[in-house]
mmCIF file of C-alpha atoms in Angstrom:
data_model
loop_
_atom_site.group_PDB
_atom_site.id
_atom_site.type_symbol
_atom_site.label_atom_id
_atom_site.label_comp_id
_atom_site.label_asym_id
_atom_site.label_seq_id
_atom_site.Cartn_x
_atom_site.Cartn_y
_atom_site.Cartn_z
ATOM 1 C CA MET A 1 114.258 110.020 119.533
ATOM 2 C CA ILE A 2 112.156 111.824 116.787
ATOM 3 C CA ARG A 3 111.346 115.427 117.741
ATOM 4 C CA LEU A 4 110.351 118.147 115.419
ATOM 5 C CA LYS A 5 109.369 121.485 116.348
ATOM 6 C CA HIS A 6 107.609 124.178 114.042
ATOM 7 C CA ILE A 7 108.190 122.156 110.820
ATOM 8 C CA ASP A 8 107.220 124.314 107.754
ATOM 9 C CA LYS A 9 106.998 122.724 104.194
ATOM 10 C CA SER A 10 105.933 123.941 100.839
ATOM 11 C CA TYR A 11 106.315 123.379 97.317
ATOM 12 C CA HIS A 12 106.030 125.734 94.684
ATOM 13 C CA LEU A 13 103.988 125.017 90.916
ATOM 14 C CA GLY A 14 105.688 127.801 89.020
ATOM 15 C CA GLU A 15 105.504 130.768 90.675
ATOM 16 C CA VAL A 16 102.638 129.776 93.053
ATOM 17 C CA GLU A 17 103.869 128.453 96.489
ATOM 18 C CA VAL A 18 101.788 125.975 98.108
ATOM 19 C CA PRO A 19 102.184 125.093 101.955
ATOM 20 C CA VAL A 20 102.152 121.553 102.907
ATOM 21 C CA LEU A 21 103.074 121.180 106.296
ATOM 22 C CA LYS A 22 102.182 123.996 108.596
ATOM 23 C CA ASP A 23 104.128 124.440 112.301
ATOM 24 C CA ILE A 24 104.297 120.698 112.875
ATOM 25 C CA ASN A 25 105.063 119.834 116.264
ATOM 26 C CA LEU A 26 105.913 115.976 116.863
ATOM 27 C CA HIS A 27 107.685 114.102 119.941
ATOM 28 C CA VAL A 28 107.841 110.176 119.176
ATOM 29 C CA LYS A 29 109.892 108.482 122.454
ATOM 30 C CA PRO A 30 112.173 105.587 121.974
ATOM 31 C CA HIS A 31 110.006 102.360 121.209
ATOM 32 C CA GLU A 32 106.918 104.038 120.509
ATOM 33 C CA PHE A 33 104.409 102.738 118.162
ATOM 34 C CA VAL A 34 102.852 105.717 116.339
ATOM 35 C CA SER A 35 99.998 106.175 113.247
ATOM 36 C CA ILE A 36 100.002 109.380 111.629
ATOM 37 C CA LEU A 37 96.609 109.061 109.809
ATOM 38 C CA GLY A 38 95.018 111.940 107.469
ATOM 39 C CA PRO A 39 93.563 111.454 103.880
ATOM 40 C CA SER A 40 95.449 111.966 100.203
ATOM 41 C CA GLY A 41 96.403 115.234 100.217
ATOM 42 C CA SER A 42 96.819 116.166 103.739
ATOM 43 C CA GLY A 43 100.596 115.951 103.771
ATOM 44 C CA LYS A 44 101.262 112.890 105.883
ATOM 45 C CA SER A 45 103.837 111.492 103.314
ATOM 46 C CA THR A 46 105.842 114.623 103.204
ATOM 47 C CA LEU A 47 106.272 114.163 106.926
ATOM 48 C CA MET A 48 106.979 110.678 106.383
ATOM 49 C CA ASN A 49 109.653 111.833 103.973
ATOM 50 C CA ILE A 50 110.485 114.468 106.334
ATOM 51 C CA ILE A 51 111.308 112.253 109.527
ATOM 52 C CA GLY A 52 112.983 109.420 107.088
ATOM 53 C CA CYS A 53 115.837 112.380 106.112
ATOM 54 C CA LEU A 54 114.255 111.882 102.482
ATOM 55 C CA ASP A 55 113.455 115.789 102.122
ATOM 56 C CA VAL A 56 113.905 118.823 104.553
ATOM 57 C CA PRO A 57 111.548 121.035 105.851
ATOM 58 C CA ASP A 58 111.818 125.213 104.908
ATOM 59 C CA ARG A 59 111.474 126.002 108.137
ATOM 60 C CA GLY A 60 111.733 124.490 111.819
ATOM 61 C CA ASP A 61 114.051 122.062 113.589
ATOM 62 C CA TYR A 62 114.067 118.298 113.014
ATOM 63 C CA ILE A 63 116.453 116.553 116.236
ATOM 64 C CA LEU A 64 117.094 112.780 115.923
ATOM 65 C CA ASP A 65 118.829 111.257 118.932
ATOM 66 C CA GLY A 66 119.714 114.475 119.965
ATOM 67 C CA ASP A 67 121.398 115.628 116.944
ATOM 68 C CA TYR A 68 120.004 118.504 114.370
ATOM 69 C CA VAL A 69 119.237 116.919 111.193
ATOM 70 C CA ASP A 70 119.284 120.509 109.849
ATOM 71 C CA ASP A 71 122.905 120.618 110.091
ATOM 72 C CA CYS A 72 123.519 117.474 108.173
ATOM 73 C CA THR A 73 124.974 117.556 104.692
ATOM 74 C CA GLU A 74 123.821 115.172 102.242
ATOM 75 C CA ASP A 75 126.564 112.376 103.003
ATOM 76 C CA GLU A 76 125.338 112.505 106.602
ATOM 77 C CA LEU A 77 121.612 112.211 105.978
ATOM 78 C CA SER A 78 122.320 109.278 103.720
ATOM 79 C CA GLU A 79 124.250 107.692 106.387
ATOM 80 C CA ILE A 80 121.447 108.232 108.794
ATOM 81 C CA ARG A 81 119.100 106.510 106.604
ATOM 82 C CA GLY A 82 121.350 103.629 105.999
ATOM 83 C CA THR A 83 122.040 102.844 109.469
ATOM 84 C CA LYS A 84 119.059 104.425 111.488
ATOM 85 C CA ILE A 85 116.151 104.179 109.574
ATOM 86 C CA GLY A 86 114.263 101.712 107.624
ATOM 87 C CA PHE A 87 111.362 101.849 105.101
ATOM 88 C CA ILE A 88 108.169 99.876 104.285
ATOM 89 C CA PHE A 89 106.467 101.263 101.346
ATOM 90 C CA GLN A 90 103.073 100.592 99.542
ATOM 91 C CA GLN A 91 104.959 99.465 96.671
ATOM 92 C CA PHE A 92 107.168 96.816 97.695
ATOM 93 C CA ASN A 93 110.428 97.598 95.521
ATOM 94 C CA LEU A 94 111.650 94.807 94.983
ATOM 95 C CA LEU A 95 114.237 94.141 92.071
ATOM 96 C CA PRO A 96 112.415 91.804 89.973
ATOM 97 C CA ASP A 97 115.352 89.693 88.449
ATOM 98 C CA LEU A 98 116.455 88.581 91.952
ATOM 99 C CA THR A 99 115.379 86.052 94.348
ATOM 100 C CA ALA A 100 113.526 86.578 97.987
ATOM 101 C CA TYR A 101 117.166 86.568 99.453
ATOM 102 C CA GLU A 102 119.029 88.444 96.832
ATOM 103 C CA ASN A 103 116.552 91.243 97.335
ATOM 104 C CA VAL A 104 117.484 91.349 101.185
ATOM 105 C CA GLU A 105 120.901 90.885 100.786
ATOM 106 C CA THR A 106 121.734 93.481 98.247
ATOM 107 C CA PRO A 107 121.322 96.587 100.621
ATOM 108 C CA LEU A 108 124.131 94.612 102.921
ATOM 109 C CA LEU A 109 126.251 94.200 99.944
ATOM 110 C CA TYR A 110 126.293 97.859 99.672
ATOM 111 C CA ARG A 111 127.331 98.288 103.058
ATOM 112 C CA LYS A 112 130.383 95.817 102.518
ATOM 113 C CA ILE A 113 128.828 93.507 105.843
ATOM 114 C CA PRO A 114 130.964 90.068 105.591
ATOM 115 C CA LYS A 115 129.476 87.316 103.565
ATOM 116 C CA ALA A 116 129.133 85.235 106.602
ATOM 117 C CA GLU A 117 126.944 87.880 108.810
ATOM 118 C CA ARG A 118 125.294 88.892 105.488
ATOM 119 C CA ARG A 119 124.222 85.279 104.834
ATOM 120 C CA GLU A 120 122.957 85.052 108.784
ATOM 121 C CA ARG A 121 120.900 88.163 108.643
ATOM 122 C CA VAL A 122 119.125 87.380 105.607
ATOM 123 C CA LEU A 123 118.347 83.681 106.750
ATOM 124 C CA ASN A 124 117.261 84.987 109.934
ATOM 125 C CA THR A 125 115.016 87.822 108.746
ATOM 126 C CA LEU A 126 113.422 85.699 106.050
ATOM 127 C CA ALA A 127 112.382 83.026 108.604
ATOM 128 C CA GLN A 128 110.968 86.111 110.728
ATOM 129 C CA VAL A 129 108.677 86.758 108.185
ATOM 130 C CA GLY A 130 107.867 83.406 107.511
ATOM 131 C CA LEU A 131 109.578 82.678 104.066
ATOM 132 C CA SER A 132 112.497 80.465 104.939
ATOM 133 C CA GLU A 133 110.938 78.022 102.189
ATOM 134 C CA GLN A 134 110.719 81.065 99.563
ATOM 135 C CA ILE A 135 114.529 82.395 99.849
ATOM 136 C CA HIS A 136 115.020 81.373 96.371
ATOM 137 C CA HIS A 137 111.483 82.846 95.215
ATOM 138 C CA LYS A 138 111.404 85.746 92.540
ATOM 139 C CA PRO A 139 108.840 88.538 93.306
ATOM 140 C CA SER A 140 106.940 87.165 90.528
ATOM 141 C CA GLN A 141 106.521 83.919 92.249
ATOM 142 C CA LEU A 142 105.181 85.756 95.317
ATOM 143 C CA SER A 143 101.985 86.934 96.366
ATOM 144 C CA GLY A 144 101.539 90.187 97.545
ATOM 145 C CA GLY A 145 101.673 89.623 101.120
ATOM 146 C CA GLN A 146 104.755 87.543 100.445
ATOM 147 C CA GLN A 147 106.459 90.448 98.552
ATOM 148 C CA GLN A 148 105.416 92.929 101.496
ATOM 149 C CA ARG A 149 107.467 90.461 103.447
ATOM 150 C CA VAL A 150 110.461 90.366 101.769
ATOM 151 C CA ALA A 151 110.360 93.937 101.527
ATOM 152 C CA ILE A 152 110.161 93.989 105.580
ATOM 153 C CA ALA A 153 112.803 91.288 105.798
ATOM 154 C CA ARG A 154 115.171 93.251 103.744
ATOM 155 C CA VAL A 155 114.796 96.374 106.182
ATOM 156 C CA LEU A 156 115.319 94.303 109.284
ATOM 157 C CA ALA A 157 118.305 92.770 107.795
ATOM 158 C CA ALA A 158 120.043 96.208 107.964
ATOM 159 C CA LYS A 159 118.758 96.177 111.846
ATOM 160 C CA PRO A 160 117.121 100.117 112.059
ATOM 161 C CA SER A 161 116.170 101.500 115.079
ATOM 162 C CA ILE A 162 113.790 103.021 113.515
ATOM 163 C CA ILE A 163 111.459 102.106 111.003
ATOM 164 C CA LEU A 164 108.926 104.228 108.951
ATOM 165 C CA ALA A 165 105.910 102.227 107.318
ATOM 166 C CA ASP A 166 104.215 104.640 104.664
ATOM 167 C CA GLU A 167 100.769 102.757 103.744
ATOM 168 C CA PRO A 168 102.189 99.213 104.334
ATOM 169 C CA THR A 169 98.943 97.536 103.586
ATOM 170 C CA GLY A 170 97.759 100.231 100.482
ATOM 171 C CA ASN A 171 98.404 97.035 97.935
ATOM 172 C CA LEU A 172 97.213 93.852 100.125
ATOM 173 C CA ASP A 173 93.813 92.257 100.543
ATOM 174 C CA SER A 174 92.526 91.870 104.110
ATOM 175 C CA ALA A 175 93.682 88.707 104.912
ATOM 176 C CA SER A 176 97.139 89.808 103.841
ATOM 177 C CA SER A 177 96.817 92.994 105.468
ATOM 178 C CA ALA A 178 96.321 91.561 108.846
ATOM 179 C CA GLU A 179 99.524 89.151 108.323
ATOM 180 C CA ILE A 180 101.725 92.330 107.446
ATOM 181 C CA MET A 181 100.353 94.437 110.640
ATOM 182 C CA GLU A 182 100.811 91.211 112.870
ATOM 183 C CA ILE A 183 104.404 91.197 112.100
ATOM 184 C CA ILE A 184 104.844 95.134 112.568
ATOM 185 C CA LYS A 185 103.686 94.552 115.854
ATOM 186 C CA GLY A 186 105.893 92.360 115.933
ATOM 187 C CA ILE A 187 108.920 94.216 115.617
ATOM 188 C CA TRP A 188 107.794 96.843 117.717
ATOM 189 C CA GLN A 189 107.621 94.392 120.357
ATOM 190 C CA LYS A 190 111.263 93.241 120.088
ATOM 191 C CA GLY A 191 112.398 96.924 120.799
ATOM 192 C CA ASN A 192 111.964 99.070 117.079
ATOM 193 C CA THR A 193 110.313 102.291 117.186
ATOM 194 C CA ILE A 194 107.329 102.409 114.604
ATOM 195 C CA VAL A 195 106.072 104.991 112.685
ATOM 196 C CA LEU A 196 103.339 104.286 110.489
ATOM 197 C CA ILE A 197 101.340 106.460 107.633
ATOM 198 C CA THR A 198 98.164 105.308 107.062
ATOM 199 C CA HIS A 199 94.560 106.511 105.315
ATOM 200 C CA ASP A 200 93.350 103.432 107.069
ATOM 201 C CA GLN A 201 91.426 103.810 110.349
ATOM 202 C CA HIS A 202 91.464 100.243 111.236
ATOM 203 C CA VAL A 203 95.260 100.400 110.450
ATOM 204 C CA ALA A 204 95.620 103.168 112.719
ATOM 205 C CA ASP A 205 94.291 101.530 115.570
ATOM 206 C CA GLN A 206 96.876 98.803 115.908
ATOM 207 C CA ALA A 207 99.377 101.466 117.248
ATOM 208 C CA THR A 208 99.639 102.677 120.646
ATOM 209 C CA ARG A 209 99.143 106.301 119.458
ATOM 210 C CA LYS A 210 97.392 108.131 117.087
ATOM 211 C CA VAL A 211 98.107 111.889 115.117
ATOM 212 C CA TYR A 212 96.228 113.198 112.983
ATOM 213 C CA VAL A 213 97.082 115.150 109.655
ATOM 214 C CA HIS A 214 94.540 118.126 108.546
ATOM 215 C CA ASP A 215 95.115 120.301 105.800
ATOM 216 C CA GLY A 216 99.086 119.876 106.695
ATOM 217 C CA LYS A 217 98.470 120.614 110.296
ATOM 218 C CA LEU A 218 99.051 117.891 113.061
ATOM 219 C CA THR A 219 96.848 117.322 115.734
ATOM 220 C CA ASN A 220 95.062 115.021 118.229
ATOM 221 C CA GLU A 221 91.865 115.338 117.006
ATOM 222 C CA GLU A 222 89.887 113.208 114.589
ATOM 223 C CA ASP A 223 88.548 115.075 111.729
ATOM 224 C CA THR A 224 85.323 112.459 111.180
ATOM 225 C CA SER A 225 84.536 114.176 107.620
ATOM 226 C CA TRP A 226 86.250 112.098 105.773
ATOM 227 C CA HIS A 227 86.089 109.271 107.620
ATOM 228 C CA GLY A 228 89.594 107.534 107.060
ATOM 229 C CA LYS A 229 88.902 107.117 102.933
ATOM 230 C CA SER A 230 91.985 108.208 100.804
#
């Protein structure tokens, strides 16, 4: 499903080129739950942005569902992001003036999903994350864990096959973190492919496979020098 071959990515600070990813090779099969573990600054978020078609590599090939993403136009990349890939971020990115229902519905409006189908998707996904009683609540009326569940429902309503979770528990207490990870594992068990980016060893351990980013390089071996701290 996801295959990265010899991916390199650098950024420029003035005239200085700073390598971020170096010869990345990764294969994620359909319905896998993979965690990418590394400290802050290791390159894991840049890697997620490339997998999510938010950024493009300088060199190498990205093959998604058999198609070379490198050959896609910006419109085609946008279509991939809108239909195949869902994003869960550390920041919940909810619109503060909208209710939970409206936050989940908004992306479906842009996709011109018919009203009856929108309503069914919104109510079903909010129920799936345990928020049937809070559909009319605005973000300020919800806890951090509940806000993250709204964000997850918004992703699920779009029916992506791949979900990328970037530090999904980073802003939550331990109890809310555990609840969110149970929801994410439940989504995986229902058939989605999950790629989870984290610096937290405990969170990473809940995936079925772990890979590690060390100084922009991907490995199957853990670097214990930083002990999972950001």
